[in-house]
Short mmCIF file of C-alpha atoms in Angstrom, two decimals:
data_model
loop_
_atom_site.label_atom_id
_atom_site.label_comp_id
_atom_site.label_asym_id
_atom_site.label_seq_id
_atom_site.Cartn_x
_atom_site.Cartn_y
_atom_site.Cartn_z
CA UNK A 99 -50.71 82.87 53.00
CA UNK A 100 -53.82 85.43 53.88
CA UNK A 101 -56.61 82.43 54.69
CA UNK A 102 -54.31 79.43 55.68
CA UNK A 103 -54.68 78.19 51.99
CA UNK A 104 -51.56 77.41 49.93
CA UNK A 105 -51.77 79.20 46.42
CA UNK A 106 -54.16 77.06 44.22
CA UNK A 107 -52.77 76.05 40.84
CA UNK A 108 -54.00 74.59 37.88
CA UNK A 109 -52.56 71.30 39.09
CA UNK A 110 -54.51 70.98 42.25
CA UNK A 111 -54.49 72.28 45.79
CA UNK A 112 -50.84 73.15 46.61
CA UNK A 113 -50.47 71.84 50.35
CA UNK A 114 -51.81 67.98 49.39
CA UNK A 115 -50.16 67.07 46.49
CA UNK A 116 -52.97 65.53 45.19
CA UNK A 117 -54.04 66.56 41.26
CA UNK A 118 -57.37 67.71 40.78
CA UNK A 119 -57.52 65.75 37.81
CA UNK A 120 -57.59 62.56 40.20
CA UNK A 121 -60.33 63.62 41.35
CA UNK A 122 -62.50 65.62 39.23
CA UNK A 123 -62.76 69.32 39.13
CA UNK A 124 -64.85 70.94 42.16
CA UNK A 125 -67.91 72.00 41.15
CA UNK A 126 -69.62 75.47 41.92
CA UNK A 127 -66.50 76.95 43.36
CA UNK A 128 -64.77 79.10 41.83
CA UNK A 129 -61.10 80.33 41.81
CA UNK A 130 -59.65 82.64 44.06
CA UNK A 131 -56.64 84.76 43.83
CA UNK A 132 -54.79 86.44 46.89
CA UNK A 133 -57.32 89.31 47.48
CA UNK A 134 -60.61 86.95 47.48
CA UNK A 135 -61.49 87.15 44.37
CA UNK A 136 -63.36 85.12 42.39
CA UNK A 137 -62.07 84.06 38.95
CA UNK A 138 -63.86 81.95 36.10
CA UNK A 139 -62.53 78.87 34.54
CA UNK A 140 -61.23 80.93 31.76
CA UNK A 141 -58.64 82.97 33.36
CA UNK A 142 -59.90 85.82 31.56
CA UNK A 143 -59.58 88.24 34.53
CA UNK A 144 -61.68 88.85 37.89
CA UNK A 145 -65.38 89.11 38.29
CA UNK A 146 -66.61 91.90 39.76
CA UNK A 147 -68.95 91.19 43.18
CA UNK A 148 -71.48 93.55 41.95
CA UNK A 149 -71.69 91.27 38.50
CA UNK A 150 -74.86 89.44 39.36
CA UNK A 151 -74.15 90.02 43.29
CA UNK A 152 -75.29 93.63 44.04
CA UNK A 153 -71.75 95.04 45.03
CA UNK A 154 -69.43 94.59 48.08
CA UNK A 155 -71.80 93.09 50.14
CA UNK A 156 -72.44 90.02 48.05
CA UNK A 157 -69.17 89.60 47.43
CA UNK A 158 -68.38 89.04 50.97
CA UNK A 159 -71.12 86.85 51.44
CA UNK A 160 -69.97 84.96 48.37
CA UNK A 161 -66.32 84.40 50.14
CA UNK A 162 -67.76 83.48 53.50
CA UNK A 163 -69.51 80.64 51.76
CA UNK A 164 -66.22 79.51 49.86
CA UNK A 165 -64.47 79.70 53.02
CA UNK A 166 -67.02 77.19 54.79
CA UNK A 167 -67.19 75.23 52.25
CA UNK A 168 -63.57 74.24 51.23
CA UNK A 169 -62.51 71.92 54.60
CA UNK A 170 -65.91 70.21 54.28
CA UNK A 171 -64.40 69.58 50.62
CA UNK A 172 -60.98 68.43 51.30
CA UNK A 173 -61.99 66.15 54.02
CA UNK A 174 -64.16 64.29 52.07
CA UNK A 175 -61.04 63.96 49.12
CA UNK A 176 -58.62 62.77 51.62
CA UNK A 177 -59.26 59.14 52.02
CA UNK A 178 -59.44 59.03 48.27
CA UNK A 179 -55.96 60.55 48.00
CA UNK A 180 -54.26 58.65 50.09
CA UNK A 181 -55.80 55.25 49.06
CA UNK A 182 -53.16 52.64 47.23
CA UNK A 183 -50.17 54.53 49.25
CA UNK A 184 -51.12 58.34 48.47
CA UNK A 185 -49.30 58.80 45.73
CA UNK A 186 -50.03 60.53 42.38
CA UNK A 187 -50.01 60.14 39.02
CA UNK A 188 -52.84 58.76 36.63
CA UNK A 189 -53.92 55.21 38.31
CA UNK A 190 -57.49 54.56 38.94
CA UNK A 191 -57.83 52.96 42.59
CA UNK A 192 -59.87 49.92 42.91
CA UNK A 193 -61.48 48.65 46.04
CA UNK A 194 -59.54 45.96 48.06
CA UNK A 195 -61.03 42.89 45.67
CA UNK A 196 -59.66 44.45 42.69
CA UNK A 197 -56.07 45.13 44.34
CA UNK A 198 -55.87 41.89 45.87
CA UNK A 199 -56.36 40.46 42.12
CA UNK A 200 -53.39 42.97 41.15
CA UNK A 201 -51.10 42.26 43.81
CA UNK A 202 -51.66 38.24 43.09
CA UNK A 203 -50.87 38.89 39.23
CA UNK A 204 -47.85 40.49 40.36
CA UNK A 205 -46.69 38.11 42.46
CA UNK A 206 -46.89 35.30 39.95
CA UNK A 207 -45.57 37.69 37.59
CA UNK A 208 -42.28 38.06 39.84
CA UNK A 209 -42.29 34.10 40.55
CA UNK A 210 -42.30 33.45 36.67
CA UNK A 211 -39.18 35.86 36.37
CA UNK A 212 -37.46 34.31 38.91
CA UNK A 213 -37.92 30.61 37.26
CA UNK A 214 -37.23 32.24 33.96
CA UNK A 215 -33.72 33.67 35.30
CA UNK A 216 -32.75 30.16 36.68
CA UNK A 217 -33.51 28.01 33.66
CA UNK A 218 -31.71 30.90 31.72
CA UNK A 219 -28.78 30.87 34.09
CA UNK A 220 -28.83 26.49 34.13
CA UNK A 221 -28.80 26.83 30.19
CA UNK A 222 -25.73 29.10 30.04
CA UNK A 223 -23.60 26.82 32.41
CA UNK A 224 -25.19 23.93 30.40
CA UNK A 225 -23.79 25.08 27.44
CA UNK A 226 -20.06 25.51 28.68
CA UNK A 227 -20.11 21.99 29.61
CA UNK A 228 -21.34 20.82 26.39
CA UNK A 229 -18.61 22.87 24.31
CA UNK A 230 -16.02 21.58 26.73
CA UNK A 231 -17.18 17.71 25.94
CA UNK A 232 -17.29 18.98 22.31
CA UNK A 233 -14.12 20.14 22.10
CA UNK A 234 -12.52 17.32 23.77
CA UNK A 235 -14.81 13.89 22.68
CA UNK A 236 -15.88 13.11 19.64
CA UNK A 237 -17.08 9.49 20.57
CA UNK A 238 -20.60 8.55 19.72
CA UNK A 239 -21.88 9.71 23.60
CA UNK A 240 -20.53 12.87 23.14
CA UNK A 241 -22.37 13.31 19.85
CA UNK A 242 -25.26 12.09 21.37
CA UNK A 243 -25.07 14.72 24.30
CA UNK A 244 -24.71 17.57 22.04
CA UNK A 245 -28.07 16.46 20.08
CA UNK A 246 -29.84 16.11 23.60
CA UNK A 247 -28.87 19.96 24.70
CA UNK A 248 -29.93 21.16 21.18
CA UNK A 249 -33.20 19.57 21.75
CA UNK A 250 -33.43 20.80 25.26
CA UNK A 251 -32.38 24.01 23.92
CA UNK A 252 -35.68 23.95 21.54
CA UNK A 253 -37.71 22.88 24.43
CA UNK A 254 -36.36 25.64 26.39
CA UNK A 255 -36.76 28.20 23.52
CA UNK A 256 -40.69 26.70 23.24
CA UNK A 257 -41.42 27.62 27.16
CA UNK A 258 -39.66 30.88 27.31
CA UNK A 259 -41.76 32.18 24.28
CA UNK A 260 -44.97 31.29 26.06
CA UNK A 261 -43.77 33.28 29.63
CA UNK A 262 -42.86 36.26 27.37
CA UNK A 263 -46.11 36.43 25.63
CA UNK A 264 -47.79 35.73 28.84
CA UNK A 265 -45.80 38.94 30.34
CA UNK A 266 -46.61 40.89 27.48
CA UNK A 267 -50.13 40.46 26.98
CA UNK A 268 -50.73 41.60 30.14
CA UNK A 269 -49.90 45.49 31.50
CA UNK A 270 -50.59 45.08 35.30
CA UNK A 271 -49.29 48.73 35.71
CA UNK A 272 -52.28 49.82 33.43
CA UNK A 273 -54.93 52.03 35.05
CA UNK A 274 -57.98 50.42 33.17
CA UNK A 275 -56.44 46.67 34.42
CA UNK A 276 -59.66 44.96 36.19
CA UNK A 277 -59.58 42.27 37.96
CA UNK A 278 -61.02 39.74 35.57
CA UNK A 279 -58.16 40.60 33.49
CA UNK A 280 -55.71 40.77 36.37
CA UNK A 281 -57.03 36.95 37.39
CA UNK A 282 -56.48 35.71 33.61
CA UNK A 283 -52.68 37.14 34.06
CA UNK A 284 -52.07 35.49 37.25
CA UNK A 285 -53.44 32.15 35.69
CA UNK A 286 -51.15 32.20 32.62
CA UNK A 287 -47.78 33.88 34.31
CA UNK A 288 -48.72 30.97 36.91
CA UNK A 289 -48.76 28.51 33.98
CA UNK A 290 -45.72 29.86 32.23
CA UNK A 291 -43.91 29.67 35.90
CA UNK A 292 -44.88 25.33 35.77
CA UNK A 293 -43.55 24.81 32.66
CA UNK A 294 -40.34 26.93 33.11
CA UNK A 295 -39.78 25.04 36.62
CA UNK A 296 -40.61 21.71 35.06
CA UNK A 297 -38.01 22.60 32.18
CA UNK A 298 -35.43 23.43 34.66
CA UNK A 299 -35.82 19.83 36.27
CA UNK A 300 -35.52 18.42 32.89
CA UNK A 301 -32.37 20.28 32.33
CA UNK A 302 -31.08 19.53 35.77
CA UNK A 303 -31.35 15.49 34.66
CA UNK A 304 -29.74 15.92 31.82
CA UNK A 305 -26.61 17.47 33.29
CA UNK A 306 -26.55 14.84 36.01
CA UNK A 307 -25.90 12.19 32.83
CA UNK A 308 -23.19 14.28 31.53
CA UNK A 309 -20.80 14.15 34.77
CA UNK A 310 -19.25 11.00 33.44
CA UNK A 311 -18.93 12.60 29.93
CA UNK A 312 -17.42 15.90 31.71
CA UNK A 313 -15.18 14.31 33.91
CA UNK A 314 -13.22 13.10 31.18
CA UNK A 315 -13.32 16.16 29.34
CA UNK A 316 -11.53 18.05 32.44
CA UNK A 317 -9.22 15.67 32.65
CA UNK A 318 -8.13 16.01 29.43
CA UNK A 319 -8.57 19.64 29.69
CA UNK A 320 -6.21 19.36 33.04
CA UNK A 321 -3.61 17.41 30.82
CA UNK A 322 -4.09 20.09 27.99
CA UNK A 323 -1.51 22.75 29.48
CA UNK A 324 1.22 20.72 30.96
CA UNK A 325 1.59 18.33 28.08
CA UNK A 326 2.10 21.65 26.26
CA UNK A 327 4.85 22.64 28.51
CA UNK A 328 6.42 19.69 28.72
CA UNK A 329 6.99 19.53 24.98
CA UNK A 330 8.24 23.05 24.73
CA UNK A 331 10.71 22.20 27.26
CA UNK A 332 11.37 19.14 25.17
CA UNK A 333 12.40 20.90 21.89
CA UNK A 334 14.64 23.65 24.40
CA UNK A 335 16.62 20.97 25.82
CA UNK A 336 17.06 19.10 22.29
CA UNK A 337 18.13 22.38 21.20
CA UNK A 338 20.38 23.11 23.66
CA UNK A 339 21.97 19.25 23.44
CA UNK A 340 22.66 19.74 19.57
CA UNK A 341 24.86 23.33 20.36
CA UNK A 342 26.71 21.77 22.84
CA UNK A 343 27.50 18.73 20.01
CA UNK A 344 28.13 21.31 17.43
CA UNK A 345 30.53 23.18 19.76
CA UNK A 346 32.50 19.55 20.49
CA UNK A 347 33.27 19.62 16.20
CA UNK A 348 30.20 17.76 15.32
CA UNK A 349 28.47 18.90 12.29
CA UNK A 350 24.98 16.68 13.43
CA UNK A 351 23.18 17.40 10.37
CA UNK A 352 20.36 14.83 10.61
CA UNK A 353 19.67 15.80 14.05
CA UNK A 354 19.52 19.21 13.42
CA UNK A 355 17.19 18.37 10.18
CA UNK A 356 15.16 16.93 12.53
CA UNK A 357 14.67 18.93 15.09
CA UNK A 358 13.98 21.52 12.12
CA UNK A 359 10.99 19.31 11.37
CA UNK A 360 9.71 20.08 14.36
CA UNK A 361 9.04 23.70 14.07
CA UNK A 362 5.98 23.77 12.53
CA UNK A 363 4.27 21.49 15.00
CA UNK A 364 5.26 24.13 17.65
CA UNK A 365 3.82 26.60 15.88
CA UNK A 366 0.44 24.35 15.90
CA UNK A 367 1.26 23.80 19.82
CA UNK A 368 1.16 27.97 20.15
CA UNK A 369 -1.78 28.83 18.61
CA UNK A 370 -3.58 26.36 21.27
CA UNK A 371 -6.45 24.07 21.44
CA UNK A 372 -9.12 26.60 20.17
CA UNK A 373 -8.10 26.46 16.72
CA UNK A 374 -7.09 22.90 16.44
CA UNK A 375 -8.49 20.96 19.20
CA UNK A 376 -7.92 19.28 22.64
CA UNK A 377 -7.41 15.96 21.39
CA UNK A 378 -5.50 16.60 18.38
CA UNK A 379 -3.39 19.26 20.71
CA UNK A 380 -2.66 16.82 23.29
CA UNK A 381 -1.55 13.83 20.37
CA UNK A 382 0.65 16.81 19.01
CA UNK A 383 2.04 17.65 22.12
CA UNK A 384 2.97 13.98 22.69
CA UNK A 385 4.83 13.55 19.16
CA UNK A 386 6.79 16.82 20.01
CA UNK A 387 7.47 15.46 23.06
CA UNK A 388 9.01 11.88 22.17
CA UNK A 389 10.80 13.27 18.88
CA UNK A 390 12.47 15.99 20.75
CA UNK A 391 13.37 13.81 23.44
CA UNK A 392 14.77 11.64 20.89
CA UNK A 393 16.83 14.03 19.28
CA UNK A 394 18.40 15.11 22.72
CA UNK A 395 19.14 11.87 23.60
CA UNK A 396 21.12 11.15 20.23
CA UNK A 397 22.81 14.11 20.13
CA UNK A 398 23.96 13.64 23.79
CA UNK A 399 25.39 10.46 22.37
CA UNK A 400 26.84 11.40 19.56
CA UNK A 401 30.44 11.90 20.82
CA UNK A 402 30.26 8.43 22.48
CA UNK A 403 28.91 6.86 19.25
CA UNK A 404 32.13 8.48 17.35
CA UNK A 405 34.31 6.72 20.26
CA UNK A 406 32.50 3.80 19.57
CA UNK A 407 32.93 3.76 15.87
CA UNK A 408 36.20 4.50 15.99
CA UNK A 409 36.80 1.12 18.23
CA UNK A 410 34.91 -1.11 15.96
CA UNK A 411 36.84 0.10 12.84
CA UNK A 412 40.09 -0.57 14.62
CA UNK A 413 38.69 -3.96 16.03
CA UNK A 414 37.48 -5.16 12.41
CA UNK A 415 40.58 -3.72 10.57
CA UNK A 416 42.44 -6.32 13.06
CA UNK A 417 40.37 -8.78 12.67
CA UNK A 418 40.25 -8.63 8.75
CA UNK A 419 44.29 -8.96 8.69
CA UNK A 420 44.06 -12.05 10.74
CA UNK A 421 41.83 -13.87 8.73
CA UNK A 422 43.69 -13.16 5.64
CA UNK A 423 46.64 -14.88 7.36
CA UNK A 424 44.54 -17.64 8.47
CA UNK A 425 42.91 -18.00 5.06
CA UNK A 426 46.05 -18.65 3.93
CA UNK A 427 46.67 -21.63 5.88
CA UNK A 428 43.08 -23.35 4.28
CA UNK A 429 44.98 -24.80 1.22
CA UNK A 430 46.82 -27.14 3.14
CA UNK A 431 44.40 -28.27 5.07
CA UNK A 432 42.95 -29.42 1.87
CA UNK A 433 45.89 -30.92 1.00
CA UNK A 434 45.93 -33.30 3.83
CA UNK A 435 42.07 -33.92 3.56
CA UNK A 436 42.06 -35.02 -0.37
CA UNK A 437 45.48 -37.59 0.43
CA UNK A 438 43.96 -39.07 3.46
CA UNK A 439 40.24 -39.47 3.54
CA UNK A 440 37.76 -39.97 0.55
CA UNK A 441 36.34 -37.35 -1.55
CA UNK A 442 32.97 -37.11 0.26
CA UNK A 443 34.75 -36.31 3.31
CA UNK A 444 36.21 -32.67 2.02
CA UNK A 445 34.14 -32.19 -1.24
CA UNK A 446 32.11 -29.31 0.28
CA UNK A 447 35.13 -27.47 1.28
CA UNK A 448 36.79 -27.06 -1.93
CA UNK A 449 35.82 -23.66 -2.39
CA UNK A 450 36.50 -22.37 0.90
CA UNK A 451 39.83 -20.50 0.13
CA UNK A 452 38.11 -18.48 -2.82
CA UNK A 453 35.05 -17.95 -0.56
CA UNK A 454 37.29 -16.65 2.42
CA UNK A 455 39.43 -14.50 -0.10
CA UNK A 456 36.21 -12.86 -1.58
CA UNK A 457 34.67 -12.35 1.71
CA UNK A 458 37.63 -10.84 3.34
CA UNK A 459 38.05 -8.60 0.39
CA UNK A 460 34.37 -6.78 0.29
CA UNK A 461 34.96 -6.42 4.13
CA UNK A 462 37.90 -4.52 3.35
CA UNK A 463 35.81 -2.31 1.14
CA UNK A 464 32.89 -2.15 3.59
CA UNK A 465 35.49 -0.88 6.37
CA UNK A 466 37.07 1.81 4.22
CA UNK A 467 33.38 3.02 3.13
CA UNK A 468 32.71 2.98 6.91
CA UNK A 469 35.60 4.87 7.54
CA UNK A 470 34.50 7.47 4.98
CA UNK A 471 30.90 7.82 6.41
CA UNK A 472 32.62 8.21 10.04
CA UNK A 473 34.69 11.17 8.62
CA UNK A 474 31.89 12.72 7.12
CA UNK A 475 29.96 11.96 10.43
CA UNK A 476 27.26 10.31 8.90
CA UNK A 477 26.82 7.93 11.83
CA UNK A 478 24.08 5.35 10.72
CA UNK A 479 25.85 5.05 7.20
CA UNK A 480 29.16 4.39 8.93
CA UNK A 481 26.97 1.91 11.66
CA UNK A 482 25.36 -0.19 8.90
CA UNK A 483 28.62 -0.26 6.85
CA UNK A 484 30.39 -1.74 10.25
CA UNK A 485 27.65 -4.40 10.53
CA UNK A 486 28.04 -5.52 6.76
CA UNK A 487 31.76 -6.20 7.06
CA UNK A 488 31.23 -7.92 10.35
CA UNK A 489 28.83 -10.37 8.72
CA UNK A 490 31.12 -11.15 5.76
CA UNK A 491 34.32 -11.74 7.95
CA UNK A 492 31.97 -14.28 10.25
CA UNK A 493 31.15 -16.12 6.82
CA UNK A 494 34.73 -16.04 5.67
CA UNK A 495 35.82 -17.19 9.33
CA UNK A 496 33.22 -19.90 9.38
CA UNK A 497 34.86 -21.28 6.13
CA UNK A 498 38.32 -21.23 7.38
CA UNK A 499 37.29 -22.64 10.63
CA UNK A 500 35.49 -25.35 9.08
CA UNK A 501 38.24 -26.93 7.22
CA UNK A 502 40.51 -27.04 10.28
CA UNK A 503 37.71 -28.47 12.04
CA UNK A 504 37.07 -31.51 9.48
CA UNK A 505 40.79 -32.45 9.57
CA UNK A 506 40.61 -32.63 13.22
CA UNK A 507 37.36 -34.97 13.79
CA UNK A 508 38.45 -37.18 11.16
CA UNK A 509 41.21 -37.83 12.19
CA UNK A 510 39.62 -38.38 15.65
CA UNK A 511 37.01 -41.02 14.27
CA UNK A 512 39.74 -42.90 11.85
CA UNK A 513 41.47 -43.58 15.00
CA UNK A 514 38.96 -44.42 17.28
CA UNK A 515 35.84 -44.86 15.89
CA UNK A 516 34.31 -46.47 18.65
CA UNK A 517 34.23 -43.89 20.94
CA UNK A 518 31.93 -42.54 18.68
CA UNK A 519 29.37 -45.74 18.39
CA UNK A 520 29.54 -45.62 22.16
CA UNK A 521 28.35 -42.35 22.36
CA UNK A 522 25.70 -42.50 20.20
CA UNK A 523 24.55 -46.38 21.97
CA UNK A 524 24.65 -44.26 25.30
CA UNK A 525 22.35 -41.91 24.39
CA UNK A 526 19.93 -44.31 22.52
CA UNK A 527 19.83 -46.57 26.00
CA UNK A 528 19.31 -43.54 28.33
CA UNK A 529 16.21 -42.76 26.26
CA UNK A 530 15.21 -46.30 26.64
CA UNK A 531 15.72 -46.35 30.40
CA UNK A 532 13.35 -42.92 30.45
CA UNK A 533 10.37 -44.59 28.09
CA UNK A 534 10.11 -48.01 30.44
CA UNK A 535 10.11 -45.63 33.85
CA UNK A 536 7.09 -46.97 35.92
CA UNK A 537 5.68 -48.41 32.64
CA UNK A 538 5.84 -52.44 31.80
CA UNK A 539 5.85 -51.59 28.12
CA UNK A 540 6.86 -48.40 26.39
CA UNK A 541 4.67 -45.80 24.74
CA UNK A 542 4.91 -47.05 20.86
CA UNK A 543 5.36 -43.10 19.74
CA UNK A 544 8.78 -43.25 22.01
CA UNK A 545 9.75 -47.07 21.47
CA UNK A 546 9.46 -46.71 17.42
CA UNK A 547 12.36 -44.19 17.03
CA UNK A 548 14.33 -45.45 19.47
CA UNK A 549 14.12 -49.08 18.13
CA UNK A 550 14.97 -47.14 14.77
CA UNK A 551 17.89 -45.44 15.87
CA UNK A 552 19.61 -48.91 17.51
CA UNK A 553 19.48 -50.37 13.80
CA UNK A 554 20.82 -46.90 12.19
CA UNK A 555 23.51 -47.31 14.46
CA UNK A 556 24.29 -50.76 13.26
CA UNK A 557 23.70 -50.25 9.46
CA UNK A 558 26.40 -47.12 10.29
CA UNK A 559 28.93 -49.53 11.89
CA UNK A 560 28.53 -51.98 9.31
CA UNK A 561 29.11 -49.57 6.63
CA UNK A 562 32.41 -48.50 8.02
CA UNK A 563 33.62 -52.01 8.23
CA UNK A 564 32.94 -52.89 4.50
CA UNK A 565 34.62 -50.01 2.85
CA UNK A 566 37.94 -49.72 1.84
CA UNK A 567 38.23 -46.10 1.92
CA UNK A 568 35.39 -45.46 4.60
CA UNK A 569 33.45 -42.40 4.75
CA UNK A 570 34.08 -41.35 7.87
CA UNK A 571 32.26 -37.86 7.39
CA UNK A 572 28.91 -39.62 6.61
CA UNK A 573 29.29 -41.92 9.64
CA UNK A 574 30.37 -38.84 11.97
CA UNK A 575 26.64 -36.91 10.96
CA UNK A 576 24.88 -40.03 11.08
CA UNK A 577 25.82 -40.89 14.51
CA UNK A 578 25.50 -37.08 15.19
CA UNK A 579 21.84 -37.52 14.04
CA UNK A 580 21.36 -40.48 16.07
CA UNK A 581 22.01 -38.78 19.14
CA UNK A 582 19.66 -36.07 18.36
CA UNK A 583 16.84 -38.33 17.65
CA UNK A 584 17.27 -39.83 21.31
CA UNK A 585 17.50 -36.19 22.85
CA UNK A 586 14.63 -35.34 21.20
CA UNK A 587 12.25 -38.59 22.63
CA UNK A 588 13.99 -37.86 25.92
CA UNK A 589 12.45 -33.82 25.83
CA UNK A 590 9.00 -35.45 24.82
CA UNK A 591 8.94 -37.80 27.70
CA UNK A 592 9.95 -35.06 30.20
CA UNK A 593 7.33 -32.65 28.89
CA UNK A 594 4.42 -35.16 28.75
CA UNK A 595 5.07 -36.54 32.70
CA UNK A 596 5.77 -32.80 33.54
CA UNK A 597 1.59 -32.13 32.17
CA UNK A 598 0.43 -35.01 33.63
#
């Protein structure tokens, strides 16, 4: 560079980096080329020194004047070039007061942006909590929480709209921004920030109130994966147990059917809580677990159950045969009763032989059906038929036993009726002593049935002596009823004294 200056371009002075447009075009100073020739503003070519200046001497004088003026002009421009950071680029630079207002507005904008970000982050986190609660809990409290969050969401939308409107309304980087506009921008942004902060505080208080619901929901969610896994394991164990039973030669078709019904439930478990809900999935997992464990337990018991049914079949067949033998001896017992005692003593036993034979026959039929069910491995049917056969045999056995017991008791009372009389009187006297213990007179509600019992004994004895063919069976049943009355009075007295 011939004179220590950089080449001048259309954008400004090459050595300073400040566009001419930022400072205005220099007045009265032409553009020079490397030879010191002045150029006009149009760039059309050189203007000769002889034009208006009178030759070469005038051209040299003009160059000296330009050389003297340039340092002064550049020195005046330097403070403006470095004002506001010395950067270039089209901004109009204010004095100290205006730049302070712009900086305050920018700080308010940054603070509002931070508050907006905090509110948005808190809302996103709370939305996850609300979704967790609504997925697990359908109670009234959970529904109110969802409604409350929706209302807060509308409030957040309002304050967010106010903030965004304030930001869009003021371009703080605009060249023409004045101090008054910057002040208004600051006020609006500070109000927007205050609303954002206040709404964030409301959101925080609302979140604190959700703690019990959220804890309960998280507890259920924590149960979800283990519950589903337990259900799956139970199904696998049930399938393994069923395979083992079949390998042992048992069909176990009913268990296979029950296990197959759990297949669709397993499919729904695999689809997950996202599709079916947490509560429903937990209930389904519990149901699958319970049913699968029942199938497994029954499958493991199949061999034991088969052995038990076989044992019961043998036992009941033996008992049926023994009953048939005993039923054949009922008729001789009835003949002796008819010959020695009044008709009232044996009339209710007249049909015992026929009833015993019928019950025994029906029991044999049920046993045959049970044996067939056992062969077909219909375990529930076999068990039910065996229970029916046992009940029939019990009925027949009671009838056969009743005939022999009746004959024995009638023989005893006919030989010595006094023994039965003394047993009844002893029971009444024992109850009377207890009623009088610690009292001068007994309670009427205790004394009355005991006094009546004494009279009933006397009447029973008198009836026995007055008849030629006594009804010993009526005599025995009456004395037995008297003993029961005395026992009832004794129990009543002891309960009352125990409460006192």
